Coordinates of C-alpha atoms and ligand atoms in Angstrom, one line a residue:
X1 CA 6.8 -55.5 -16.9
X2 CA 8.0 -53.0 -14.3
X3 CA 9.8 -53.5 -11.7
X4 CA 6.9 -51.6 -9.5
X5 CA 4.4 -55.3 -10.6
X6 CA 7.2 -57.7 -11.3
X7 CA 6.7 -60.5 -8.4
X8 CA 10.5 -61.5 -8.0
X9 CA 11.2 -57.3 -7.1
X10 CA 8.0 -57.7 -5.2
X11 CA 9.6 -60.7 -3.2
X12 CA 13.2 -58.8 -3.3
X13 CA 11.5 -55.9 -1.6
X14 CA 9.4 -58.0 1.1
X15 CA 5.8 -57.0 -0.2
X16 CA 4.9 -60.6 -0.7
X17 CA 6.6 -63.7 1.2
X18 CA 8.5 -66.7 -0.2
X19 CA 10.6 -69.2 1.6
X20 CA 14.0 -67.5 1.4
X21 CA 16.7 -69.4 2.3
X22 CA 19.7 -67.4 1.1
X23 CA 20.4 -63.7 1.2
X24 CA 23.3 -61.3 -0.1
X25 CA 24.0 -58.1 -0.9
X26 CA 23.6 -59.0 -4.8
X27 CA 21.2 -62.1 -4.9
X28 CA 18.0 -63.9 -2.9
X29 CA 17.4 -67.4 -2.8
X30 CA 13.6 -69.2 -2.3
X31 CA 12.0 -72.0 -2.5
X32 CA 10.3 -73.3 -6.1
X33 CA 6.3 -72.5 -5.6
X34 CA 6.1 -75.6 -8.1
X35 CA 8.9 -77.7 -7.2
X36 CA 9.8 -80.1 -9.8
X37 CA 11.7 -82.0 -6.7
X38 CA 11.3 -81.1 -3.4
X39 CA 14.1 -78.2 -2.3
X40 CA 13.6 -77.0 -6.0
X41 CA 15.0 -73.3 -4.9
X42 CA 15.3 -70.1 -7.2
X43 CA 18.2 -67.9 -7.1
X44 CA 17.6 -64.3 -8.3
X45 CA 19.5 -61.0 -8.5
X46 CA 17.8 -58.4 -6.3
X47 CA 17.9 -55.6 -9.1
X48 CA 15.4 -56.2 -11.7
X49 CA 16.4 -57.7 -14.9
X50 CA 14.2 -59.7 -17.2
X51 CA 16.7 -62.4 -18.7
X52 CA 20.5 -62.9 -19.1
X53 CA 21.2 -61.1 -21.8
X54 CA 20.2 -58.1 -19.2
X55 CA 22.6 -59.1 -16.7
X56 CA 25.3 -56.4 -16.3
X57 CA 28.5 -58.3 -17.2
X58 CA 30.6 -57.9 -14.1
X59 CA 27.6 -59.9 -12.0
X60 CA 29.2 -63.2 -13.0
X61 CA 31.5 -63.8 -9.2
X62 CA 28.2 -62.8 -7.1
X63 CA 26.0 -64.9 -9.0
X64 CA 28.7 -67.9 -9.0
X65 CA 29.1 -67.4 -5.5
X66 CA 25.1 -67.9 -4.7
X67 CA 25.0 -70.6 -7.0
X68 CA 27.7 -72.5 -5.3
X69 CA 26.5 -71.5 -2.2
X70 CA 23.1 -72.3 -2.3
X71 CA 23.3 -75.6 -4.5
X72 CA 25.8 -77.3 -1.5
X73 CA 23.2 -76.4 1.1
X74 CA 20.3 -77.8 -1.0
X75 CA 22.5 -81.0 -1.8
X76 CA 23.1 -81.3 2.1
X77 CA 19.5 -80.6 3.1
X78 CA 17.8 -82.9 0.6
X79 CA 20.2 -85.6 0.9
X80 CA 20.5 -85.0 -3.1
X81 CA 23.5 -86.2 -4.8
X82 CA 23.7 -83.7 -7.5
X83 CA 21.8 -80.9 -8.5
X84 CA 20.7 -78.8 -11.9
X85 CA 21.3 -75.0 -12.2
X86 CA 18.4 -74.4 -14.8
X87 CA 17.6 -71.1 -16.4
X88 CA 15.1 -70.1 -19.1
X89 CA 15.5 -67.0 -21.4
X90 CA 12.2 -66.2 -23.4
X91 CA 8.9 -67.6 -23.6
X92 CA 10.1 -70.0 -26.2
X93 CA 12.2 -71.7 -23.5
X94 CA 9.7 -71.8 -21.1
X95 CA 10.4 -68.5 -19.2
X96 CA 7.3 -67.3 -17.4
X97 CA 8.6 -65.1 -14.7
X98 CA 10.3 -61.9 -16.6
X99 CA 13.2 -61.5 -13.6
X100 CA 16.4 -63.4 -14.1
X101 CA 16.2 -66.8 -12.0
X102 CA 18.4 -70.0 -12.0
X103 CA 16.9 -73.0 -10.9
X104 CA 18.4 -75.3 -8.4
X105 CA 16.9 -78.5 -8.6
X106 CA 18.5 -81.8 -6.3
X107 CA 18.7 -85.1 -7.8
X108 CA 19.1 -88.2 -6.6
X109 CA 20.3 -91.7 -8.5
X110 CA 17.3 -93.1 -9.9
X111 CA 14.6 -90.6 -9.1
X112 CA 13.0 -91.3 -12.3
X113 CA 13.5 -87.8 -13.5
X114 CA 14.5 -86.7 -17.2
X115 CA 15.1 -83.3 -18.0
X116 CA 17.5 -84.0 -20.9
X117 CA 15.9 -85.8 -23.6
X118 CA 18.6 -85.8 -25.8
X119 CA 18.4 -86.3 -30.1
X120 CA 21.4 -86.1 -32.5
X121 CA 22.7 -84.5 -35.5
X122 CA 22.3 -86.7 -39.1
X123 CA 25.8 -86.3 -39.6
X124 CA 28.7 -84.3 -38.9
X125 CA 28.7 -82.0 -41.8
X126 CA 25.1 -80.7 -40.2
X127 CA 26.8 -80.7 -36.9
X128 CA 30.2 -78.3 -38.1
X129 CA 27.4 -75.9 -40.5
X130 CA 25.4 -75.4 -37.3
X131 CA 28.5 -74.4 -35.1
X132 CA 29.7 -72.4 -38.4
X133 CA 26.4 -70.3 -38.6
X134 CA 26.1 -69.5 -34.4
X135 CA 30.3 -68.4 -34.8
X136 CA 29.4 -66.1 -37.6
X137 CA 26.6 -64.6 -35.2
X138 CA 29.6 -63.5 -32.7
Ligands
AMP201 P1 10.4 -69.9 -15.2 O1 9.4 -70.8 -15.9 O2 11.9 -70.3 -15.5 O3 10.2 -68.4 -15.5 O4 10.3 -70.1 -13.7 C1 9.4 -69.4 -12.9 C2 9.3 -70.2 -11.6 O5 8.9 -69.3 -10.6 C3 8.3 -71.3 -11.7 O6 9.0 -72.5 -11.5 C4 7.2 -71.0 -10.6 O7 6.8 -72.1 -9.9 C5 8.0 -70.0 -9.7 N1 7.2 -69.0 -9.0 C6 6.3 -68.2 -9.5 N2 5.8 -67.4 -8.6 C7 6.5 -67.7 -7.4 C8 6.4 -67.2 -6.1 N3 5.6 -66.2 -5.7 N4 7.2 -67.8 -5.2 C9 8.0 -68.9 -5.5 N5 8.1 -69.3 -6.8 C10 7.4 -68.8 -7.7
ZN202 ZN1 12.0 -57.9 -11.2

């Protein structure tokens, strides 16, 4: 997608509204469309990239600094107690917007919510081959 029809430049340039709550030279923050909790808020990088592995490498301090940033303010406003950063890379992982974007989700104790379902290796041989075979990748 270009970034002329992608809806997160589209949003970046003002052409169609969101909620913004944060603005910077580097990143804009809005509100979720979908929330999965209320205050669910999106943090993007104004210029155009489709997933992380786009990300120039030296935008790591601005986009620490939004997330930081933003994720106190949401905590404060919501009364949340923690919050996720989330972000999805590919289709396969759920990505359906094709513009960088961490999710900032607030949680609360007990708000019934699971986003972590977690399963376990059979043993610990499986465990040290599937570290061995992502090291060899790098
Ligand atoms: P992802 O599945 O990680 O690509 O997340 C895309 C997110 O963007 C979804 O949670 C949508 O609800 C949200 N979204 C899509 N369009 C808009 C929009 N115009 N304003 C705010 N959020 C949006
Ligand atoms: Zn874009």
């Amino acid at each position: 997608m270009s970034e002329k029809d992608c809806i997160f430049c589209r949003i970046v340039r003002g052409e169609i509204p969101c909620a913004r709550v944060y603005e910077d030279d580097a990143v804009l923050a809005f509100l979720d469309l979908g929330p999965v909790r209320p205050g669910h808020t999106l943090l993007v990088p104004k210029a155009h990239c489709a997933t992380l592995l786009e990300l120039p490498g030296d935008f790591g301090p601005a986009l620490i600094a939004g997330l930081k940033k933003v994720g106190r303010a949401v905590m404060a406003a919501t009364g949340a107690t923690g919050f996720h950063v989330l972000q999805n890379n590919f289709s396969s992982a759920g990505q359906s917007v094709f513009h960088a974007h961490w999710h900032i989700i607030p949680r609360e104790d007990g708000d019934g919510l699971n986003l972590w379902p977690q399963g376990a290796y059979p043993d610990s041989a499986s465990m040290q081959e599937t570290a061995a075979a992502i090291a060899a990748q790098l």
